[in-house]
Coordinates of C-alpha atoms in Angstrom, one line a residue:
M149 CA -41.4 -13.6 12.9
S150 CA -38.2 -11.1 13.3
F151 CA -36.6 -10.2 16.3
D152 CA -35.9 -6.4 16.6
G153 CA -31.8 -6.1 16.5
G154 CA -32.3 -2.1 17.0
S155 CA -31.5 0.6 14.6
F156 CA -28.4 2.4 13.3
D157 CA -27.6 5.3 11.0
V158 CA -25.1 3.1 9.1
I159 CA -24.9 -0.9 8.8
V160 CA -21.6 -2.7 7.1
I161 CA -22.2 -6.1 6.2
G162 CA -18.4 -7.7 5.9
A163 CA -15.5 -7.4 8.0
G164 CA -12.8 -7.6 5.5
H165 CA -10.3 -4.7 4.3
A166 CA -13.3 -2.6 2.6
G167 CA -15.3 -3.5 5.7
C168 CA -13.1 -2.2 8.2
E169 CA -12.3 0.7 6.6
A170 CA -16.0 1.6 5.6
A171 CA -17.2 1.0 9.4
L172 CA -14.4 3.3 11.1
A173 CA -14.8 5.9 8.6
A174 CA -18.8 6.1 9.3
A175 CA -18.2 5.6 12.8
R176 CA -15.3 8.4 13.3
M177 CA -17.8 10.6 11.1
G178 CA -20.3 10.4 14.0
C179 CA -22.5 7.5 12.9
S180 CA -23.7 5.0 14.9
T181 CA -22.4 2.0 13.0
L182 CA -23.3 -1.2 13.1
M183 CA -20.4 -4.0 11.7
I184 CA -22.1 -7.3 10.9
T185 CA -19.7 -10.6 9.5
I186 CA -20.0 -14.1 9.6
N187 CA -16.9 -14.4 11.7
L188 CA -15.7 -12.2 14.2
D189 CA -12.2 -14.2 14.4
M190 CA -12.1 -13.2 10.9
V191 CA -11.7 -9.4 10.8
A192 CA -9.2 -8.2 8.3
F193 CA -8.1 -11.4 7.3
M194 CA -5.6 -12.2 4.6
P195 CA -6.7 -14.8 2.8
C196 CA -4.2 -14.7 0.0
N197 CA -0.8 -13.2 0.1
P198 CA 0.4 -11.6 3.7
S199 CA 1.6 -8.4 2.2
I200 CA 0.2 -4.6 1.7
G201 CA 1.4 -2.4 -0.7
G202 CA 3.3 -2.5 -4.2
P203 CA 2.9 -0.5 -7.7
A204 CA -0.4 1.8 -7.6
K205 CA -1.5 -0.6 -4.3
G206 CA 0.8 1.1 -2.3
H207 CA -0.2 4.5 -3.4
V208 CA -3.8 3.7 -2.5
V209 CA -2.7 2.6 1.1
R210 CA -1.2 6.2 1.5
E211 CA -4.5 7.7 0.0
I212 CA -6.2 6.1 2.8
D213 CA -3.8 7.1 5.3
A214 CA -4.2 11.0 3.9
L215 CA -7.7 10.5 4.1
G216 CA -7.8 9.3 7.9
G217 CA -8.2 5.6 6.9
E218 CA -6.8 2.8 8.7
M219 CA -4.9 0.5 6.8
G220 CA -1.6 2.1 6.7
R221 CA -1.4 2.6 10.2
N222 CA -2.5 -0.9 11.0
I223 CA 0.7 -2.3 8.5
D224 CA 3.3 0.2 10.1
K225 CA 2.1 -1.5 13.3
T226 CA 2.5 -5.3 12.1
F227 CA 4.9 -5.2 9.3
I228 CA 7.5 -7.8 9.2
Q229 CA 9.7 -6.4 6.3
M230 CA 9.3 -3.2 4.6
R231 CA 10.9 -2.4 1.0
M232 CA 10.6 0.6 -1.1
L233 CA 10.2 -0.7 -4.9
N234 CA 11.3 1.3 -8.4
T235 CA 13.6 2.8 -6.5
G236 CA 15.8 3.2 -9.4
K237 CA 13.2 4.7 -11.3
G238 CA 11.5 8.2 -11.2
P239 CA 9.1 9.2 -8.1
A240 CA 6.0 8.4 -9.8
V241 CA 6.3 4.7 -9.8
H242 CA 8.2 4.6 -6.3
A243 CA 6.2 1.8 -4.4
L244 CA 6.1 0.8 -0.5
R245 CA 5.4 -2.7 -0.2
A246 CA 5.1 -4.4 3.4
Q247 CA 5.3 -8.0 4.6
A248 CA 2.7 -8.5 7.4
D249 CA 2.1 -10.7 10.3
K250 CA -0.8 -11.5 9.0
F251 CA -2.2 -12.8 12.5
L252 CA -1.2 -9.9 14.1
Y253 CA -2.3 -7.6 11.4
Q254 CA -6.1 -9.0 12.1
H255 CA -5.8 -8.8 15.5
T256 CA -4.7 -5.1 15.7
M257 CA -7.4 -3.9 13.3
K258 CA -9.6 -5.9 15.4
E259 CA -8.7 -4.1 18.6
T260 CA -8.7 -1.1 16.9
M261 CA -12.2 -1.3 15.6
E262 CA -13.5 -2.8 19.2
K263 CA -12.1 0.4 20.8
E264 CA -14.0 3.1 18.4
P265 CA -16.6 4.7 20.6
N266 CA -19.3 4.9 17.8
L267 CA -19.0 1.3 16.3
T268 CA -20.8 -2.0 17.4
M269 CA -19.4 -5.3 16.3
R270 CA -21.8 -8.6 15.6
Q271 CA -21.3 -11.8 14.3
G272 CA -24.1 -13.1 12.1
M273 CA -25.0 -13.8 8.7
V274 CA -27.0 -11.2 6.9
E275 CA -29.5 -13.2 4.2
E276 CA -32.0 -10.4 3.2
L277 CA -32.1 -6.4 2.8
I278 CA -34.8 -4.9 3.9
V279 CA -36.3 -2.5 1.1
E280 CA -39.2 -0.1 1.9
N281 CA -40.7 2.2 -1.0
G282 CA -37.5 1.5 -3.3
V283 CA -35.0 2.6 -0.2
C284 CA -32.9 -0.1 1.8
V285 CA -33.3 0.6 5.4
G286 CA -32.1 -2.1 7.0
V287 CA -30.9 -6.0 7.2
I288 CA -32.2 -9.2 8.1
T289 CA -29.9 -11.9 9.4
K290 CA -30.0 -16.3 9.1
T291 CA -31.6 -15.9 12.9
G292 CA -34.2 -13.6 12.1
T293 CA -33.0 -10.6 13.5
A294 CA -33.7 -7.4 11.9
Y295 CA -31.2 -4.3 12.2
R296 CA -32.5 -0.7 10.6
A297 CA -30.3 1.8 8.9
K298 CA -30.4 4.9 7.7
S299 CA -27.2 3.8 4.7
V300 CA -26.4 -0.1 4.0
V301 CA -22.8 -0.8 2.8
L302 CA -22.1 -4.3 1.4
T303 CA -18.8 -5.3 1.6
T304 CA -18.8 -9.1 1.3
G305 CA -15.8 -9.8 -0.8
T306 CA -15.6 -13.5 -2.3
Y307 CA -18.4 -14.9 -0.1
L308 CA -21.4 -14.3 -2.2
R309 CA -22.4 -17.9 -3.4
G310 CA -18.5 -19.0 -2.8
K311 CA -17.0 -22.3 -4.2
V312 CA -13.6 -23.6 -3.3
I313 CA -12.3 -25.9 -6.4
M314 CA -9.3 -28.1 -6.1
G315 CA -8.5 -30.7 -8.7
E316 CA -11.8 -32.6 -9.3
M317 CA -13.4 -31.5 -5.8
T318 CA -15.8 -28.6 -5.3
Y319 CA -17.9 -27.4 -2.3
E320 CA -19.6 -24.3 -1.3
S321 CA -17.4 -22.6 1.1
G322 CA -16.0 -18.6 1.5
P323 CA -12.0 -18.4 1.8
N324 CA -10.4 -20.5 4.0
N325 CA -13.4 -22.7 4.6
Q326 CA -15.5 -19.8 6.2
Q327 CA -19.0 -20.4 5.6
P328 CA -20.4 -18.9 1.9
S329 CA -23.2 -16.6 1.9
I330 CA -25.7 -18.0 -0.4
K331 CA -29.1 -16.3 0.3
L332 CA -28.0 -12.8 0.0
A333 CA -26.6 -13.4 -3.5
E334 CA -30.2 -14.4 -4.1
N335 CA -31.4 -11.7 -2.7
L336 CA -29.6 -9.2 -4.6
R337 CA -30.8 -11.2 -8.1
D338 CA -34.2 -10.9 -6.7
L339 CA -34.3 -7.2 -6.2
G340 CA -32.8 -6.6 -9.6
F341 CA -29.1 -6.6 -9.6
E342 CA -26.9 -8.0 -12.4
L343 CA -24.3 -10.3 -11.1
V344 CA -21.0 -12.1 -12.5
R345 CA -19.2 -14.9 -11.7
F346 CA -15.2 -14.2 -10.8
K347 CA -12.8 -16.5 -9.6
T348 CA -9.3 -15.8 -7.7
G349 CA -7.1 -18.2 -6.0
T350 CA -4.4 -18.9 -3.5
P351 CA -0.9 -20.9 -3.5
P352 CA 0.0 -23.6 -1.0
R353 CA 1.4 -22.9 2.2
V354 CA 4.4 -24.8 3.2
H355 CA 6.0 -25.6 6.8
K356 CA 9.7 -23.5 7.3
S357 CA 11.7 -25.8 8.6
T358 CA 11.5 -28.1 5.8
I359 CA 12.8 -25.5 3.1
D360 CA 16.5 -25.5 2.4
F361 CA 17.3 -21.7 2.1
S362 CA 20.5 -22.4 1.1
K363 CA 19.4 -22.8 -2.2
T364 CA 17.3 -19.8 -2.6
E365 CA 18.4 -15.9 -2.8
I366 CA 17.4 -14.1 0.4
Q367 CA 15.2 -10.6 -0.1
P368 CA 15.8 -8.7 2.9
G369 CA 13.7 -5.3 3.6
D370 CA 15.3 -2.0 3.6
E371 CA 17.5 -1.1 5.9
K372 CA 15.9 2.5 6.8
P373 CA 12.5 1.7 6.2
K374 CA 9.9 4.3 5.2
F375 CA 6.0 4.1 6.4
F376 CA 2.7 3.8 4.8
S377 CA 1.0 6.3 7.4
Y378 CA 2.0 10.0 7.7
E379 CA 1.8 9.9 11.5
T380 CA 4.2 6.7 11.4
E381 CA 7.8 8.5 12.8
S382 CA 9.6 5.4 13.8
S383 CA 9.0 1.5 14.3
D384 CA 11.3 -1.1 16.2
N385 CA 9.5 -3.8 14.3
E386 CA 12.2 -6.8 13.4
Q387 CA 12.2 -7.1 10.0
L388 CA 12.4 -11.1 8.6
P389 CA 13.3 -11.7 5.1
C390 CA 11.8 -13.0 1.6
W391 CA 13.3 -15.4 -0.2
L392 CA 13.6 -16.0 -4.0
T393 CA 13.7 -19.3 -6.2
Y394 CA 12.3 -20.1 -9.4
T395 CA 10.1 -22.9 -11.1
S396 CA 12.2 -25.7 -12.9
L397 CA 11.9 -27.5 -16.3
E398 CA 10.3 -30.7 -14.1
T399 CA 7.8 -28.0 -12.8
H400 CA 6.6 -27.3 -16.2
Q401 CA 6.8 -31.0 -17.2
I402 CA 4.6 -31.7 -13.7
I403 CA 2.0 -29.2 -14.9
N404 CA 1.7 -29.9 -18.5
A405 CA 1.3 -33.6 -17.8
N406 CA -1.9 -32.8 -15.6
L407 CA -3.6 -30.4 -17.5
H408 CA -6.6 -32.9 -17.8
R409 CA -6.8 -32.4 -14.2
A410 CA -6.6 -29.0 -13.9
P411 CA -10.1 -27.3 -13.4
M412 CA -9.2 -23.9 -15.3
F413 CA -9.1 -26.4 -18.2
S414 CA -11.4 -29.2 -17.7
G415 CA -14.3 -26.7 -17.2
I416 CA -15.1 -27.0 -13.5
I417 CA -13.9 -23.5 -13.3
E418 CA -16.6 -20.9 -14.8
G419 CA -15.8 -17.7 -13.4
T420 CA -13.1 -15.4 -15.0
G421 CA -10.2 -15.1 -13.3
P422 CA -7.7 -12.3 -12.7
R423 CA -5.7 -11.4 -15.5
Y424 CA -2.2 -9.9 -13.7
C425 CA -2.4 -12.5 -11.1
P426 CA -2.8 -16.1 -12.7
S427 CA -2.4 -19.4 -11.6
I428 CA 0.9 -21.3 -12.1
E429 CA -0.9 -23.6 -14.8
D430 CA -2.3 -20.8 -16.6
K431 CA 1.1 -19.3 -16.7
I432 CA 2.8 -22.2 -18.2
V433 CA 0.3 -22.7 -20.9
R434 CA 0.3 -18.7 -21.5
F435 CA 4.2 -18.2 -21.6
S436 CA 4.9 -21.9 -22.6
D437 CA 8.6 -20.3 -24.0
K438 CA 9.5 -19.0 -20.6
P439 CA 11.8 -21.9 -18.8
K440 CA 11.4 -20.7 -15.4
H441 CA 8.8 -18.4 -13.4
Q442 CA 9.7 -16.4 -10.1
I443 CA 8.6 -18.1 -6.6
F444 CA 8.8 -16.0 -3.7
L445 CA 8.9 -17.9 0.0
E446 CA 7.2 -15.3 2.5
P447 CA 6.6 -15.5 6.2
E448 CA 3.4 -15.6 7.2
G449 CA 4.1 -14.2 10.6
K450 CA 6.6 -14.1 13.5
N451 CA 4.9 -16.7 15.6
T452 CA 4.0 -19.2 13.0
S453 CA 6.1 -21.6 10.4
E454 CA 3.9 -21.5 7.8
Y455 CA 5.4 -19.9 4.4
Y456 CA 3.5 -18.2 1.4
V457 CA 4.7 -19.5 -1.9
Q458 CA 3.9 -16.4 -3.5
G459 CA 3.9 -17.1 -7.6
L460 CA 2.2 -20.6 -7.2
S461 CA -1.4 -20.1 -7.0
T462 CA -3.0 -23.0 -8.2
S463 CA -6.4 -25.4 -8.5
M464 CA -4.5 -28.8 -9.1
P465 CA -5.0 -31.7 -7.2
E466 CA -3.5 -32.2 -4.1
D467 CA -0.9 -34.4 -5.2
V468 CA 0.3 -32.8 -8.3
Q469 CA 0.2 -29.7 -5.9
L470 CA 3.3 -31.5 -3.6
A471 CA 4.5 -32.5 -6.9
M472 CA 5.1 -29.3 -8.2
L473 CA 6.2 -27.8 -4.7
R474 CA 9.1 -30.2 -4.3
S475 CA 10.2 -30.0 -8.3
I476 CA 11.3 -26.5 -7.2
P477 CA 14.9 -25.6 -5.7
G478 CA 15.0 -25.5 -2.3
L479 CA 11.6 -27.3 -1.6
E480 CA 12.4 -30.8 -2.4
K481 CA 11.8 -32.2 0.5
V482 CA 9.0 -29.3 1.7
E483 CA 5.8 -30.1 3.5
M484 CA 2.6 -28.8 2.6
M485 CA 0.7 -27.4 5.3
R486 CA -2.4 -25.8 3.4
N487 CA -3.3 -26.3 0.1
G488 CA -3.8 -23.7 -3.3
Y489 CA -7.2 -23.6 -4.6
A490 CA -9.6 -21.5 -6.6
I491 CA -12.5 -19.9 -5.4
E492 CA -15.7 -18.8 -7.6
Y493 CA -18.1 -16.1 -6.3
D494 CA -20.8 -13.6 -7.4
A495 CA -19.8 -9.9 -7.9
V496 CA -22.2 -6.9 -8.8
V497 CA -21.9 -5.3 -12.2
P498 CA -20.1 -2.0 -10.9
T499 CA -22.1 0.0 -14.0
Q500 CA -24.8 -0.4 -11.6
L501 CA -23.3 2.1 -9.1
W502 CA -22.9 5.8 -8.7
P503 CA -19.4 7.3 -8.5
S504 CA -20.2 7.8 -4.8
L505 CA -20.2 3.5 -5.0
E506 CA -24.4 4.0 -4.0
T507 CA -26.2 1.8 -5.8
K508 CA -28.7 3.3 -9.1
L509 CA -31.0 0.6 -8.3
I510 CA -31.8 1.0 -4.7
P511 CA -30.9 4.4 -2.9
G512 CA -29.3 3.8 0.6
L513 CA -27.4 0.9 -0.6
F514 CA -23.5 1.1 -1.0
T515 CA -21.0 -1.5 -2.1
A516 CA -17.3 -1.5 -1.9
G517 CA -14.5 -4.1 -2.5
Q518 CA -14.2 -7.4 -4.1
I519 CA -18.2 -7.3 -4.4
N520 CA -17.5 -4.8 -7.4
G521 CA -15.4 -7.1 -9.5
T522 CA -11.8 -5.5 -7.8
S523 CA -9.2 -7.9 -6.9
G524 CA -6.6 -7.2 -3.8
Y525 CA -7.0 -5.9 -0.3
E526 CA -5.8 -2.2 -1.1
E527 CA -8.4 -1.5 -3.9
A528 CA -11.1 -2.9 -1.3
A529 CA -10.0 -0.7 1.3
G530 CA -10.0 2.2 -0.8
Q531 CA -13.1 1.8 -2.1
G532 CA -14.3 0.7 1.6
I533 CA -13.4 4.1 2.9
M534 CA -15.0 6.2 0.2
A535 CA -18.3 3.8 0.8
G536 CA -18.1 4.5 4.5
I537 CA -17.9 8.5 4.0
N538 CA -20.4 8.7 1.3
A539 CA -23.2 6.3 3.3
A540 CA -22.3 8.6 6.8
R541 CA -22.8 12.1 4.1
R542 CA -25.9 10.6 3.2
V543 CA -27.3 10.0 6.9
Q544 CA -25.8 13.6 7.4
G545 CA -27.9 15.3 4.4
K546 CA -24.5 16.2 2.4
D547 CA -23.3 15.8 -0.9
P548 CA -21.3 12.6 -1.5
V549 CA -17.6 12.9 -1.5
I550 CA -16.0 12.0 -5.3
L551 CA -12.8 11.9 -5.8
D552 CA -11.7 12.6 -9.6
R553 CA -8.9 10.8 -11.5
S554 CA -6.7 13.7 -10.9
Q555 CA -6.9 13.7 -7.2
G556 CA -6.0 9.9 -6.3
Y557 CA -5.6 6.5 -7.3
I558 CA -8.7 5.9 -5.5
G559 CA -10.5 7.8 -8.2
V560 CA -9.1 6.2 -10.9
L561 CA -10.1 3.0 -9.6
I562 CA -13.7 4.0 -8.8
D563 CA -14.2 5.8 -12.0
D564 CA -12.8 2.6 -13.8
L565 CA -15.4 0.6 -12.2
V566 CA -18.4 2.5 -12.6
T567 CA -17.9 4.1 -16.1
K568 CA -16.3 1.3 -17.9
G569 CA -17.3 -1.9 -16.0
T570 CA -15.0 -5.0 -15.6
N571 CA -15.0 -8.2 -17.4
E572 CA -12.5 -9.8 -15.0
P573 CA -11.1 -8.9 -11.4
Y574 CA -9.8 -5.4 -11.3
R575 CA -6.3 -4.9 -10.4
L576 CA -5.0 -1.7 -10.3
L577 CA -1.8 -0.4 -12.1
T578 CA 0.1 2.6 -12.8
S579 CA -0.5 2.6 -16.3
R580 CA -4.2 3.2 -15.8
A581 CA -3.4 6.7 -14.2
E582 CA -3.1 9.3 -16.7
Y583 CA -2.1 11.5 -14.3
R584 CA 0.4 8.9 -12.6
L585 CA 3.3 12.2 -11.9
L586 CA 0.9 14.0 -10.2
L587 CA -0.5 11.0 -7.9
R588 CA 2.6 9.6 -6.3
H589 CA 3.3 7.8 -3.2
D590 CA 5.3 10.9 -1.5
N591 CA 2.6 13.2 -1.8
A592 CA -0.8 11.7 -1.2
D593 CA -1.0 14.0 1.6
L594 CA -0.8 17.4 -0.2
R595 CA -3.7 15.8 -2.4
L596 CA -5.8 14.4 0.2
T597 CA -5.1 15.2 3.8
P598 CA -7.0 19.0 3.3
L599 CA -10.4 16.9 2.4
G600 CA -10.0 14.3 5.0
H601 CA -9.8 17.3 7.8
E602 CA -12.9 18.6 5.8
I603 CA -14.8 15.5 6.3
G604 CA -13.9 14.8 9.9
L605 CA -11.6 12.2 9.8
I606 CA -8.2 14.0 10.0
S607 CA -7.5 15.4 13.6
E608 CA -6.7 19.5 14.3
E609 CA -3.4 17.9 16.0
R610 CA -2.5 15.9 12.7
Y611 CA -3.7 18.9 10.2
A612 CA -1.6 21.3 11.8
K613 CA 1.3 19.3 11.2
F614 CA 0.2 18.9 7.7
L615 CA 0.1 22.6 7.4
D616 CA 3.4 23.3 8.8
K617 CA 5.0 20.3 6.5
K618 CA 3.2 22.3 3.6
Q619 CA 4.4 25.8 4.4
K620 CA 7.8 25.0 5.4
V621 CA 8.0 22.9 1.6
E622 CA 6.8 26.4 0.2
Q623 CA 9.2 28.7 2.1
E624 CA 12.0 26.3 1.1
I625 CA 11.6 26.4 -2.7
E626 CA 10.9 30.1 -2.5
R627 CA 14.3 30.4 -0.4
L628 CA 16.1 28.3 -3.0
K629 CA 14.6 30.5 -6.2
A630 CA 15.8 33.8 -4.1
T631 CA 19.3 32.4 -3.0
K632 CA 22.4 33.4 -5.3
V633 CA 25.4 31.7 -5.6
G634 CA 28.4 32.5 -7.8
P635 CA 30.6 29.7 -9.1
S636 CA 33.3 29.9 -6.1
H637 CA 30.4 28.9 -3.8
V638 CA 29.3 26.1 -5.5
N639 CA 31.6 25.0 -8.1
A640 CA 33.4 22.5 -5.7
M641 CA 30.3 20.5 -4.9
L642 CA 29.2 20.6 -8.4
E643 CA 32.7 18.6 -9.3
R644 CA 32.0 16.4 -6.3
V645 CA 28.6 15.3 -7.5
G646 CA 30.1 15.2 -11.2
S647 CA 28.1 17.7 -12.6
A648 CA 29.6 20.4 -15.0
P649 CA 30.7 24.0 -13.0
I650 CA 28.8 27.0 -13.8
Q651 CA 30.3 30.0 -15.4
D652 CA 28.2 32.7 -14.0
G653 CA 25.8 33.6 -11.2
S654 CA 22.4 31.1 -10.4
N655 CA 20.0 30.5 -7.9
L656 CA 19.8 27.4 -6.1
L657 CA 16.6 26.2 -7.4
T658 CA 18.3 26.3 -10.7
I659 CA 21.3 24.1 -9.4
L660 CA 18.9 21.6 -7.7
R661 CA 17.0 20.9 -11.2
R662 CA 20.5 18.8 -12.1
P663 CA 19.8 15.1 -11.8
E664 CA 23.2 14.7 -9.9
V665 CA 22.6 17.3 -7.3
S666 CA 20.5 16.5 -4.0
H667 CA 19.1 19.0 -1.2
D668 CA 21.5 17.6 1.2
D669 CA 24.1 18.4 -1.4
I670 CA 22.5 22.3 -1.7
E671 CA 22.7 22.3 2.2
E672 CA 26.2 21.9 2.3
I673 CA 26.3 25.1 0.8
S674 CA 23.4 27.0 2.2
P675 CA 22.0 25.4 5.2
S676 CA 17.9 25.7 5.3
P677 CA 16.9 27.6 8.5
F678 CA 13.3 25.6 8.0
D679 CA 14.4 22.9 10.2
L680 CA 13.4 20.3 7.3
T681 CA 12.6 16.6 7.8
E682 CA 14.0 14.3 5.3
E683 CA 10.1 13.8 3.8
M684 CA 10.3 17.6 3.5
K685 CA 13.6 17.5 1.6
E686 CA 12.3 15.1 -0.8
Q687 CA 9.1 16.8 -1.5
V688 CA 11.2 19.9 -2.1
E689 CA 13.2 18.3 -4.5
I690 CA 10.6 16.2 -6.6
Q691 CA 8.3 19.4 -6.9
I692 CA 11.5 21.4 -8.4
K693 CA 13.0 18.5 -10.6
Y694 CA 9.8 17.4 -12.2
A695 CA 8.4 20.9 -12.2
G696 CA 8.0 21.6 -16.0
Y697 CA 6.3 17.7 -16.0
I698 CA 3.9 18.6 -13.5
E699 CA 2.8 21.9 -15.0
K700 CA 2.0 20.1 -18.3
Q701 CA 0.0 17.5 -16.3
L702 CA -1.7 20.0 -14.4
I703 CA -2.8 21.7 -17.8
H704 CA -4.4 18.5 -18.7
V705 CA -6.5 18.5 -15.5
E706 CA -7.7 21.8 -16.0
R707 CA -9.1 20.4 -19.4
L708 CA -10.5 17.3 -17.8
K709 CA -12.0 19.4 -14.8
K710 CA -13.8 21.6 -17.3
M711 CA -15.5 18.7 -19.0
D712 CA -16.5 17.3 -15.4
K713 CA -18.2 20.6 -14.4
K714 CA -20.4 20.1 -17.7
K715 CA -23.1 18.1 -15.6
I716 CA -25.7 15.9 -17.4
P717 CA -28.9 16.4 -15.8
E718 CA -30.3 12.6 -14.6
T719 CA -33.7 13.3 -16.5
I720 CA -31.8 13.3 -20.0
D721 CA -33.9 10.8 -22.1
Y722 CA -30.6 9.6 -24.3
N723 CA -33.4 8.0 -26.7
E724 CA -34.7 11.8 -27.9
I725 CA -31.2 12.9 -29.1
E726 CA -31.1 12.6 -32.9
G727 CA -27.5 11.5 -34.3
I728 CA -26.0 9.7 -31.5
A729 CA -24.5 6.0 -32.4
I730 CA -26.9 2.9 -31.2
E731 CA -23.7 1.7 -29.0
A732 CA -23.4 5.0 -27.6
R733 CA -27.1 5.4 -26.8
Q734 CA -27.3 2.1 -24.9
K735 CA -24.2 2.6 -22.6
L736 CA -25.2 6.2 -22.0
S737 CA -28.9 5.1 -20.8
S738 CA -27.3 2.2 -18.9
I739 CA -24.3 4.2 -17.0
R740 CA -26.5 7.8 -16.5
P741 CA -23.2 9.4 -16.5
L742 CA -23.1 12.6 -14.1
S743 CA -20.8 14.8 -16.5
I744 CA -19.3 15.4 -20.2
G745 CA -16.2 14.1 -18.7
Q746 CA -17.6 10.8 -17.4
A747 CA -19.4 10.4 -20.5
S748 CA -16.3 11.0 -22.5
R749 CA -14.5 7.8 -20.5
I750 CA -17.3 5.4 -21.4
S751 CA -16.1 2.4 -24.1
G752 CA -18.2 2.7 -26.8
V753 CA -19.2 6.7 -27.0
T754 CA -16.9 8.7 -29.4
P755 CA -15.8 12.1 -29.7
A756 CA -18.4 12.7 -32.0
D757 CA -21.2 11.3 -29.8
I758 CA -20.0 14.0 -27.4
S759 CA -20.2 16.8 -29.6
I760 CA -23.7 15.7 -30.2
L761 CA -24.6 15.4 -26.8
L762 CA -22.8 18.9 -25.8
V763 CA -25.2 20.8 -28.5
Y764 CA -28.3 18.7 -27.0
L765 CA -27.3 20.2 -23.6
E766 CA -27.3 23.7 -24.8
H767 CA -30.7 23.6 -26.0
Y768 CA -31.8 21.6 -23.1
N769 CA -30.6 23.7 -20.6
R770 CA -32.0 26.8 -22.6
V771 CA -35.3 25.3 -22.8
T772 CA -35.0 24.0 -18.6
A773 CA -34.1 27.9 -18.0
A774 CA -36.8 29.5 -20.2
R775 CA -39.5 27.1 -18.2
G776 CA -38.2 28.7 -15.0

């Protein structure tokens, strides 16, 4: 006999980074929302590195914020170091990265969620989905409590049949010795979902007082930090440094001498691990020609002595881990507080999802985060906000919101997952985005805030500030275009910045296109009347300097949009289409793309297959129209 726990519009299972964004988005859109998690003390917990952001990942956090999500605001409140990476390169790859006080981060997020009016938080282990007439309408917990809903979002992270591995020892567990979710994984298989086995890992943590920092290189934060949230204007957070050291020849010898005890190579680990975040033992084997590898020592918070040993992810036995640590300069006398370990878990094959993140097999059921085969807090949160938005819109009877690849890294991430799938834990990289000059860290609000406002996640006050910024940027660009200057006005400034003098008159926009000239230089000779912030000046400068490149990418985007506008009816039977290759027929039937654009991005579908499909669609649409 099950106990009736009540009815909600949306239920979110899991309270990691995906679950938090999904639950907050649904609740803020006016849906009564229930979030159920195995342990309420683990809300927004960081089981791996205590940081947010970095290349591509930092872009995602900005996009989450531009849509009205919480991750950017939360890290701005709780960071202990902020650094802008890749500043020596172009703006497309500038990436903000924050070191988090991991305990303050999770407590602050939990407090935010507890204060959300439409959000109910419950501790419990979900073991079964309630499916009626093929539609997901609720969940049942281990204690037999049944909760009903119009949409359900699964964000179970690495908990599904989680198994921790360290040396020869293995045991069923979620991350950080939490309970794993066993029966829910079995329930998903029984419902017909295809699951895969993936693996991730984490390094040991060491005690600060046993580190000899004199043998390491200091890595300070930026003197004048930038922020992830467009709402954060200033911060008085005290910044703590990170420290850089390297593995030694002895480290490599210790690892090589113990490879027979490494689960990676002994056959104990079955799951596929992340290519772009390999264990130290995997790195030593794959890059045997490298004499050393970087190791970053990162504080886990202001009120703890634990340091995270970034770059030393491992599942070696405990005695080998300690020997490895003590072979690294600065760590010769180090004390290990927590062991590193690998964790295996079940993930859903993501080609079983629509681009809305609703499952094709069971309407009303959405999945987000590591259950979809991704790695990283940021990728999880990006999926979480989209799943929460679309779960809420399903309740409200509205069409789903689907970001395309030209709108955001979140769009790239989801399209890659549902169109191409992944055979390893997926990590977002700037190289995955073909329009990365459009998808910059600085312009996430210009790309996505109007959508966030339309959805209902951006307040009127914030939207008014956004419109003011947009208008001032446009006005300043027009002013620079319209303002003519002669050599006598500008040449002294050009000489000072090392730029060639002009012989005839020019407008200020043309002068600002020069790489040596900044907007501040322009303001010396012609101050702006628009009271521009530093953020606005940066936007003016980037839009002017990169106008030609941006224009070229926009032309490509228009071509993409034309392909994506050519919709493919769900009723099409690909087996009826003559001439399409067998592999393409199988892939198209399995993924069921929504448009020609999506179909063209499926691996194994060739341009010839697309041409045949286009001809078939014209005939199909004519016949359908004739039938009325």
